[in-house]
Tab-separated table of C-alpha atoms in Angstrom:
chain	number	residue	atom	x	y	z
V	282	MET	CA	-0.110	0.031	0.142
V	283	SER	CA	1.400	3.454	-0.625
V	284	HIS	CA	1.290	6.269	1.066
V	285	PRO	CA	0.807	9.733	-0.460
V	286	LEU	CA	3.428	12.460	0.408
V	287	ASP	CA	1.305	15.450	1.486
V	288	ILE	CA	1.959	19.152	0.349
V	289	ASN	CA	1.980	21.402	3.332
V	290	ALA	CA	-0.055	23.980	4.000
V	291	ARG	CA	2.368	26.524	3.272
V	292	ALA	CA	3.062	25.155	-0.210
V	293	LYS	CA	-0.759	25.086	-1.125
V	294	ALA	CA	-1.115	28.793	-0.309
V	295	ILE	CA	1.455	29.848	-3.031
V	296	GLN	CA	-0.339	31.554	-5.812
V	297	PRO	CA	1.127	30.824	-9.344
V	298	SER	CA	2.731	33.375	-11.333
V	299	ALA	CA	0.520	34.962	-13.830
V	300	THR	CA	3.381	36.192	-15.915
V	301	LEU	CA	4.761	32.933	-16.426
V	302	ALA	CA	1.360	31.509	-17.183
V	303	ILE	CA	0.737	33.937	-19.879
V	304	SER	CA	4.351	33.354	-21.265
V	305	ALA	CA	3.792	29.539	-21.440
V	306	ARG	CA	0.434	29.779	-23.217
V	307	ALA	CA	1.873	32.386	-25.815
V	308	GLY	CA	4.906	29.781	-26.179
V	309	GLU	CA	2.248	27.339	-27.059
V	310	LEU	CA	0.602	29.292	-29.729
V	311	ARG	CA	3.748	30.079	-31.332
V	312	ALA	CA	4.982	26.397	-31.569
V	313	ALA	CA	1.272	25.962	-33.405
V	314	GLY	CA	2.532	28.304	-35.889
V	315	ARG	CA	0.592	31.478	-34.851
V	316	LYS	CA	2.126	34.724	-34.809
V	317	VAL	CA	2.133	36.245	-31.239
V	318	TYR	CA	3.144	39.803	-30.382
V	319	ASN	CA	5.004	39.283	-27.165
V	320	PHE	CA	3.860	42.239	-25.004
V	321	SER	CA	4.211	39.979	-21.907
V	322	ALA	CA	7.915	39.845	-21.779
V	323	GLY	CA	9.595	40.330	-18.622
V	324	GLN	CA	12.964	40.549	-19.872
V	325	PRO	CA	15.194	42.573	-22.439
V	326	ASP	CA	15.021	40.982	-26.033
V	327	PHE	CA	18.854	42.048	-26.715
V	328	ALA	CA	22.055	40.000	-26.328
V	329	PRO	CA	24.117	40.784	-23.437
V	330	PRO	CA	26.892	42.907	-23.986
V	331	ALA	CA	29.833	41.047	-25.843
V	332	GLY	CA	32.221	41.889	-23.092
V	333	VAL	CA	30.184	39.451	-20.925
V	334	THR	CA	30.301	36.497	-23.028
V	335	ARG	CA	34.152	37.533	-24.040
V	336	ALA	CA	35.085	37.551	-20.524
V	337	VAL	CA	33.363	34.443	-19.344
V	338	THR	CA	34.850	32.411	-22.652
V	339	GLU	CA	38.575	33.748	-21.932
V	340	ARG	CA	38.125	32.422	-18.138
V	341	LEU	CA	36.776	29.115	-18.869
V	342	ALA	CA	39.787	28.288	-21.198
V	343	ASN	CA	42.120	29.343	-18.648
V	344	ALA	CA	40.742	28.232	-15.252
V	345	PRO	CA	38.663	25.632	-13.517
V	346	VAL	CA	35.122	26.255	-12.630
V	347	GLY	CA	34.915	25.637	-8.716
V	348	TYR	CA	32.330	26.342	-6.319
V	349	ALA	CA	31.976	30.159	-5.452
V	350	PRO	CA	32.063	31.502	-2.036
V	351	VAL	CA	28.739	31.359	-0.578
V	352	PRO	CA	28.168	35.354	-0.457
V	353	GLY	CA	29.959	36.043	-3.998
V	354	THR	CA	33.202	36.197	-5.258
V	355	PRO	CA	35.423	38.644	-3.613
V	356	GLU	CA	36.078	40.670	-6.995
V	357	LEU	CA	32.468	40.760	-7.820
V	358	ARG	CA	31.291	41.761	-4.140
V	359	ASP	CA	33.941	44.625	-4.307
V	360	ALA	CA	32.856	45.553	-7.733
V	361	VAL	CA	28.978	45.908	-6.616
V	362	ALA	CA	30.237	47.813	-3.274
V	363	ALA	CA	32.214	50.325	-5.115
V	364	GLU	CA	29.453	51.133	-8.041
V	365	LEU	CA	26.622	51.393	-5.205
V	366	ALA	CA	28.823	53.196	-2.895
V	367	ALA	CA	29.811	56.069	-5.698
V	368	TYR	CA	26.153	56.043	-6.763
V	369	HIS	CA	24.393	56.441	-3.140
V	370	GLY	CA	27.208	58.727	-1.684
V	371	VAL	CA	28.072	56.360	0.959
V	372	GLU	CA	30.990	53.839	2.184
V	373	ILE	CA	29.658	50.123	1.349
V	374	GLN	CA	32.237	47.453	2.628
V	375	ARG	CA	32.421	43.918	0.828
V	376	GLY	CA	31.109	42.397	4.063
V	377	GLN	CA	27.659	44.297	3.317
V	378	VAL	CA	27.270	42.364	-0.180
V	379	VAL	CA	25.668	39.102	-0.849
V	380	VAL	CA	25.494	37.882	-4.350
V	381	SER	CA	22.753	35.598	-4.881
V	382	CYS	CA	20.822	33.649	-7.877
V	383	GLY	CA	19.007	36.907	-9.174
V	384	ALA	CA	17.580	39.865	-7.429
V	385	LYS	CA	14.416	37.528	-6.568
V	386	HIS	CA	16.442	35.426	-4.641
V	387	SER	CA	18.120	38.357	-2.869
V	388	LEU	CA	14.669	39.473	-1.618
V	389	ALA	CA	13.309	35.841	-0.834
V	390	ASN	CA	16.473	35.745	1.470
V	391	LEU	CA	16.002	38.795	3.106
V	392	PHE	CA	12.297	38.029	4.119
V	393	MET	CA	13.367	34.586	5.322
V	394	VAL	CA	16.096	36.092	7.733
V	395	THR	CA	14.255	39.182	9.001
V	396	LEU	CA	10.390	38.535	9.007
V	397	SER	CA	8.625	37.070	12.346
V	398	PRO	CA	5.068	36.020	12.421
V	399	GLY	CA	3.058	39.466	12.536
V	400	ASP	CA	5.741	41.537	10.850
V	401	GLU	CA	4.331	43.728	8.375
V	402	VAL	CA	5.859	44.592	4.810
V	403	VAL	CA	3.860	47.846	3.218
V	404	PHE	CA	4.037	48.366	-0.464
V	405	PRO	CA	1.873	50.014	-2.781
V	406	THR	CA	-0.283	48.791	-5.885
V	407	PRO	CA	0.302	48.033	-8.882
V	408	TYR	CA	3.099	45.548	-7.349
V	409	TRP	CA	5.442	43.172	-8.756
V	410	VAL	CA	3.338	39.790	-8.643
V	411	SER	CA	5.945	37.925	-6.477
V	412	TYR	CA	6.012	40.379	-3.321
V	413	PRO	CA	2.793	39.147	-1.503
V	414	GLU	CA	3.820	35.345	-1.739
V	415	MET	CA	7.639	36.220	-0.737
V	416	VAL	CA	6.458	37.991	2.430
V	417	ARG	CA	4.031	35.519	3.191
V	418	LEU	CA	6.819	32.500	2.643
V	419	GLY	CA	8.941	34.499	4.928
V	420	GLY	CA	6.238	34.580	7.726
V	421	GLY	CA	5.133	38.021	7.103
V	422	GLU	CA	1.993	39.978	6.319
V	423	PRO	CA	1.785	42.121	3.064
V	424	VAL	CA	0.132	45.538	3.853
V	425	ILE	CA	-0.886	46.443	0.282
V	426	VAL	CA	-1.715	49.994	-0.324
V	427	GLU	CA	-4.030	50.925	-3.224
V	428	CYS	CA	-2.306	53.388	-5.604
V	429	PRO	CA	-4.681	54.156	-8.458
V	430	ARG	CA	-3.847	55.642	-11.933
V	431	SER	CA	-5.177	58.894	-10.510
V	432	GLN	CA	-2.119	59.443	-8.352
V	433	GLY	CA	0.194	58.263	-11.225
V	434	PHE	CA	0.523	54.756	-9.271
V	435	LYS	CA	2.484	56.133	-6.419
V	436	LEU	CA	2.389	55.991	-2.734
V	437	GLN	CA	1.309	59.124	-1.262
V	438	PRO	CA	3.055	60.252	2.429
V	439	GLU	CA	-0.795	60.399	4.074
V	440	GLN	CA	-1.622	56.915	2.749
V	441	LEU	CA	1.794	55.694	4.177
V	442	ALA	CA	0.847	57.661	7.573
V	443	GLU	CA	-2.319	55.578	7.866
V	444	VAL	CA	-0.877	52.012	7.426
V	445	VAL	CA	2.570	51.966	9.181
V	446	GLY	CA	2.827	51.392	12.745
V	447	PRO	CA	4.580	48.917	15.541
V	448	LYS	CA	4.205	45.855	13.305
V	449	THR	CA	6.002	47.535	10.242
V	450	LYS	CA	9.213	45.593	9.399
V	451	PHE	CA	9.780	47.212	5.977
V	452	LEU	CA	8.474	49.759	3.555
V	453	LEU	CA	9.000	48.134	0.088
V	454	LEU	CA	9.768	50.259	-2.968
V	455	ASN	CA	10.169	49.350	-6.515
V	456	SER	CA	11.588	52.397	-8.472
V	457	PRO	CA	11.017	52.545	-11.431
V	458	SER	CA	8.375	49.993	-10.891
V	459	ASN	CA	7.224	46.772	-12.498
V	460	PRO	CA	4.639	46.702	-13.862
V	461	ALA	CA	3.977	50.437	-14.051
V	462	GLY	CA	7.583	51.853	-14.875
V	463	VAL	CA	6.943	54.964	-12.561
V	464	ALA	CA	9.762	56.304	-10.612
V	465	TYR	CA	9.679	58.434	-7.298
V	466	SER	CA	11.657	61.819	-7.319
V	467	HIS	CA	14.202	62.693	-4.689
V	468	ALA	CA	11.342	64.971	-3.055
V	469	GLU	CA	8.679	61.959	-2.967
V	470	LEU	CA	11.009	59.673	-1.669
V	471	ARG	CA	12.077	62.230	1.263
V	472	ALA	CA	8.474	62.710	2.218
V	473	LEU	CA	7.915	59.114	2.346
V	474	ALA	CA	10.946	58.720	4.611
V	475	GLU	CA	10.005	61.349	6.878
V	476	VAL	CA	6.588	59.801	7.563
V	477	LEU	CA	8.096	56.261	8.127
V	478	HIS	CA	10.474	57.671	10.500
V	479	ALA	CA	7.953	59.761	12.307
V	480	ARG	CA	5.403	56.949	12.626
V	481	ALA	CA	7.399	53.823	12.626
V	482	PRO	CA	10.956	54.476	13.586
V	483	GLN	CA	11.615	50.784	13.969
V	484	ALA	CA	10.574	50.283	10.284
V	485	TRP	CA	13.416	49.644	7.208
V	486	ILE	CA	13.256	50.631	3.816
V	487	LEU	CA	13.779	47.945	1.233
V	488	SER	CA	14.644	49.351	-2.186
V	489	ASP	CA	14.214	47.172	-4.984
V	490	ASP	CA	16.392	48.777	-7.701
V	491	ILE	CA	16.548	46.151	-10.548
V	492	TYR	CA	15.373	48.826	-13.045
V	493	ARG	CA	17.695	51.542	-11.751
V	494	LYS	CA	19.560	51.914	-14.849
V	495	LEU	CA	16.645	52.019	-17.014
V	496	VAL	CA	15.202	55.401	-16.666
V	497	TYR	CA	14.196	57.773	-19.440
V	498	GLY	CA	14.314	61.544	-19.798
V	499	ASP	CA	16.494	63.996	-17.974
V	500	ALA	CA	15.560	63.605	-14.212
V	501	GLY	CA	17.407	60.335	-13.794
V	502	HIS	CA	16.854	57.735	-10.849
V	503	ALA	CA	16.470	59.048	-7.302
V	504	SER	CA	18.610	57.381	-4.785
V	505	ILE	CA	16.884	56.374	-1.587
V	506	VAL	CA	19.861	56.449	0.222
V	507	ARG	CA	20.606	60.226	-0.604
V	508	ALA	CA	16.756	60.706	0.120
V	509	CYS	CA	17.310	59.459	3.671
V	510	ALA	CA	20.350	61.380	4.228
V	511	GLY	CA	20.271	63.377	7.704
V	512	ILE	CA	16.935	61.267	8.951
V	513	PRO	CA	18.470	60.066	12.085
V	514	GLY	CA	18.524	56.057	12.227
V	515	LEU	CA	16.586	55.623	8.981
V	516	GLU	CA	19.659	56.311	6.961
V	517	GLU	CA	21.194	53.245	8.407
V	518	GLN	CA	17.921	51.318	8.145
V	519	ILE	CA	17.986	50.785	4.454
V	520	VAL	CA	18.436	47.391	2.282
V	521	LEU	CA	19.361	47.677	-1.361
V	522	VAL	CA	18.531	45.002	-3.899
V	523	ASP	CA	19.974	45.352	-7.238
V	524	GLY	CA	21.435	43.164	-10.069
V	525	VAL	CA	22.400	42.848	-13.737
V	526	SER	CA	19.412	40.975	-15.217
V	527	LYS	CA	17.293	44.103	-16.643
V	528	SER	CA	19.970	46.524	-17.166
V	529	HIS	CA	22.580	44.106	-18.957
V	530	ALA	CA	19.803	41.655	-20.674
V	531	MET	CA	21.399	39.118	-18.568
V	532	THR	CA	18.200	37.629	-16.967
V	533	GLY	CA	19.314	34.021	-17.471
V	534	TRP	CA	22.603	34.312	-15.740
V	535	ARG	CA	20.587	34.504	-12.631
V	536	ILE	CA	22.755	37.135	-10.753
V	537	GLY	CA	21.485	39.762	-8.178
V	538	PHE	CA	22.832	41.243	-5.060
V	539	LEU	CA	21.775	42.630	-1.662
V	540	VAL	CA	23.458	45.466	0.180
V	541	ALA	CA	22.410	45.727	4.144
V	542	PRO	CA	24.260	46.336	7.225
V	543	ALA	CA	26.929	43.811	8.095
V	544	PRO	CA	24.695	41.478	10.351
V	545	ILE	CA	21.652	41.205	8.198
V	546	ALA	CA	24.313	40.451	5.113
V	547	ALA	CA	25.709	37.837	7.734
V	548	ALA	CA	22.584	36.328	8.029
V	549	VAL	CA	21.726	35.987	4.660
V	550	ASN	CA	24.925	34.229	4.022
V	551	ALA	CA	24.335	31.847	6.453
V	552	LEU	CA	20.776	31.196	5.070
V	553	GLN	CA	22.325	30.983	1.589
V	554	GLY	CA	25.082	28.622	2.867
V	555	GLN	CA	22.444	26.191	3.916
V	556	THR	CA	20.359	26.398	0.514
V	557	THR	CA	21.843	27.349	-2.773
V	558	SER	CA	25.205	27.791	-1.788
V	559	GLY	CA	27.178	30.518	-3.918
V	560	ALA	CA	25.746	31.759	-7.180
V	561	CYS	CA	27.084	29.999	-10.392
V	562	THR	CA	30.804	30.889	-10.660
V	563	PRO	CA	31.029	31.553	-14.312
V	564	ALA	CA	27.736	33.822	-14.070
V	565	GLN	CA	29.422	35.945	-11.490
V	566	TRP	CA	32.574	36.259	-13.959
V	567	ALA	CA	29.941	37.735	-16.150
V	568	ALA	CA	28.445	39.934	-14.070
V	569	LEU	CA	31.893	41.405	-12.960
V	570	ALA	CA	32.467	42.055	-16.731
V	571	ALA	CA	28.962	43.891	-16.926
V	572	LEU	CA	29.834	46.111	-14.020
V	573	THR	CA	33.567	47.079	-14.740
V	574	ASP	CA	33.984	46.793	-18.444
V	575	PRO	CA	33.809	49.865	-20.230
V	576	GLU	CA	32.204	48.352	-23.463
V	577	CYS	CA	29.676	46.578	-21.080
V	578	ILE	CA	28.887	49.880	-19.436
V	579	ALA	CA	28.488	51.713	-22.609
V	580	ALA	CA	26.059	48.676	-24.010
V	581	VAL	CA	23.563	49.562	-21.080
V	582	ASP	CA	23.449	53.426	-22.375
V	583	GLU	CA	22.910	51.756	-25.880
V	584	MET	CA	20.072	49.562	-24.877
V	585	ARG	CA	18.448	52.495	-22.854
V	586	GLY	CA	18.145	54.506	-25.963
V	587	ARG	CA	16.702	51.773	-27.930
V	588	PHE	CA	14.111	51.014	-25.234
V	589	ALA	CA	13.299	54.838	-25.108
V	590	GLU	CA	12.630	54.624	-28.742
V	591	ARG	CA	10.194	51.735	-28.175
V	592	ARG	CA	8.739	53.360	-25.291
V	593	GLU	CA	7.424	56.346	-27.621
V	594	ALA	CA	6.191	53.949	-29.954
V	595	MET	CA	4.333	52.055	-27.266
V	596	ILE	CA	2.928	55.252	-25.840
V	597	ALA	CA	1.966	56.745	-29.120
V	598	GLY	CA	0.106	53.744	-30.468
V	599	LEU	CA	-1.800	53.497	-27.193
V	600	ARG	CA	-2.825	56.990	-27.211
V	601	SER	CA	-4.041	56.507	-30.819
V	602	ALA	CA	-6.373	53.851	-29.644
V	603	GLY	CA	-7.716	55.965	-26.990
V	604	VAL	CA	-6.402	54.078	-24.201
V	605	GLU	CA	-5.773	55.890	-20.604
V	606	LEU	CA	-2.423	55.360	-19.157
V	607	VAL	CA	0.271	56.776	-17.099
V	608	GLU	CA	3.626	57.399	-19.343
V	609	PRO	CA	6.307	55.242	-17.591
V	610	ASP	CA	9.564	56.582	-16.276
V	611	GLY	CA	11.579	53.765	-16.422
V	612	ALA	CA	11.722	49.879	-16.880
V	613	PHE	CA	10.215	48.557	-20.254
V	614	TYR	CA	6.261	48.351	-19.442
V	615	VAL	CA	3.254	50.381	-19.645
V	616	PHE	CA	0.286	49.949	-17.376
V	617	PRO	CA	-2.813	51.345	-19.229
V	618	ASP	CA	-6.259	51.308	-17.935
V	619	PHE	CA	-8.919	49.306	-19.779
V	620	SER	CA	-11.429	49.371	-16.847
V	621	ALA	CA	-14.023	50.785	-19.308
V	622	LEU	CA	-14.390	47.634	-21.066
V	623	CYS	CA	-14.195	45.516	-18.017
V	624	GLY	CA	-17.105	44.648	-15.305
V	625	GLU	CA	-20.440	43.986	-15.175
V	626	GLY	CA	-22.325	44.627	-18.207
V	627	GLU	CA	-19.302	45.508	-20.417
V	628	ARG	CA	-17.913	43.456	-23.145
V	629	PHE	CA	-15.400	41.663	-20.830
V	630	ALA	CA	-15.959	40.326	-17.369
V	631	ASP	CA	-12.558	41.392	-16.050
V	632	ASP	CA	-8.928	42.091	-17.219
V	633	LEU	CA	-8.268	38.275	-17.248
V	634	ALA	CA	-11.053	37.785	-20.037
V	635	LEU	CA	-9.573	40.785	-21.975
V	636	ALA	CA	-6.201	39.260	-21.703
V	637	SER	CA	-7.239	35.960	-23.080
V	638	PHE	CA	-9.355	37.481	-25.757
V	639	LEU	CA	-6.422	39.481	-26.978
V	640	LEU	CA	-4.036	36.312	-26.946
V	641	GLU	CA	-6.289	33.857	-28.208
V	642	ASP	CA	-8.029	35.745	-30.964
V	643	LYS	CA	-5.494	38.448	-31.811
V	644	GLY	CA	-1.953	37.053	-30.912
V	645	LEU	CA	-1.496	39.826	-28.400
V	646	ALA	CA	0.380	38.489	-25.164
V	647	THR	CA	-0.113	40.679	-22.357
V	648	VAL	CA	-0.485	40.158	-18.614
V	649	PRO	CA	-3.692	41.148	-16.619
V	650	GLY	CA	-3.520	43.927	-14.127
V	651	SER	CA	-5.056	41.700	-11.519
V	652	ALA	CA	-1.910	39.808	-11.012
V	653	PHE	CA	-0.497	43.107	-9.697
V	654	GLY	CA	-3.065	44.181	-7.704
V	655	ALA	CA	-4.674	46.491	-10.319
V	656	PRO	CA	-7.658	44.886	-11.767
V	657	GLY	CA	-8.801	46.476	-15.113
V	658	HIS	CA	-5.344	47.043	-16.398
V	659	LEU	CA	-2.831	45.317	-18.478
V	660	ARG	CA	0.661	45.262	-18.479
V	661	LEU	CA	2.394	45.749	-21.970
V	662	SER	CA	6.328	45.158	-22.330
V	663	PHE	CA	7.987	47.014	-25.074
V	664	ALA	CA	11.004	44.744	-24.691
V	665	CYS	CA	10.289	43.664	-28.302
V	666	GLY	CA	11.285	45.153	-31.723
V	667	LEU	CA	9.543	48.123	-33.000
V	668	GLU	CA	7.800	46.535	-35.882
V	669	ASP	CA	6.008	44.358	-33.702
V	670	ILE	CA	5.041	47.084	-31.410
V	671	ARG	CA	3.507	49.105	-34.328
V	672	GLU	CA	1.764	45.866	-35.809
V	673	GLY	CA	0.486	44.343	-32.559
V	674	LEU	CA	-0.770	48.026	-31.463
V	675	ALA	CA	-2.478	48.450	-34.509
V	676	ALA	CA	-4.361	45.034	-33.945
V	677	LEU	CA	-5.320	46.142	-30.460
V	678	GLU	CA	-6.685	49.021	-31.877
V	679	GLN	CA	-8.769	47.270	-34.238
V	680	ALA	CA	-9.959	45.044	-31.311
V	681	LEU	CA	-11.121	47.811	-29.396
V	682	ALA	CA	-12.796	49.508	-32.122
V	683	SER	CA	-15.036	46.378	-32.470
V	684	ALA	CA	-15.119	45.664	-28.368
């Protein structure tokens, strides 16, 4: 007699990723010969900078590939510390840096070592799909603040004041954000930091900066560390998560990093030592080249320029179709509002039905806004060619005209 292996309650509570499900269905349609406009992509469609692959190829030919140290190779950790110290205007030591298997892994590690039952993590909608589940898996409670299109998808100080308190462990900010691409200014970050310090002085700020290098226009990216400068206590209560996946088109290399005060970094290192151990050694060589090779650094600027051109095409096409949106400041997403088409008495029951219709009937792969805590919206990625953007949006305009 066999005895089934039970799945525990923690695993049963995990919600599957809607973005991965859409990508899988789009892949099935492509395999069947359908033309699919992939506006669901969460990764650049460019090749990594040539210097990345060259550096790895050269080292593979001349060095054995052994285990990497659990927190990352010394060279990569030093490079991360140097870059982020210069960017944020603070001193960062190697011991504050832990390299992991992607920024997602860094976030999960942090939650696992810092959250206890009852701890709250505050973040706004629309949020990256994995935030709530990772917080729960870490033992904490997500506190989600609704931030609609009317306020630019940004958390306001008065909203933050209403939800933070003695249970708040982190304020989690993603700027520029996935899925909306909105970025906070220095003044906006400062206002949030002052409220957090006044209402919950024990709370920390967790800044997910994975899209930091993909900001368009003259304003640039605002550093949370600089925004918190001079606020007693809070300026030391910041954790940074970053990586090379989005900025250098290196998603498959799976390298991210966390920067935190040494005791937190040590706890993350201990956890990682008993789970994944060190990230892939050749991938760390690649990340080192990405951060230090002048050719690789210049390639980021080139990719950002091409994304900016695609962004303009995406915005123009959506406006031509009469769609309401907040223009993204960064990343490679736009998050238009289709709520007028969704709901009781409308053409589509909800944004999931709309996304399904667009994929199955028009070959447009999008991601429902419900996955990001913002029903009635769709996430469209411009990590695809200009021709696909223009053709796909023309098909969208036709679909909306007949809806």
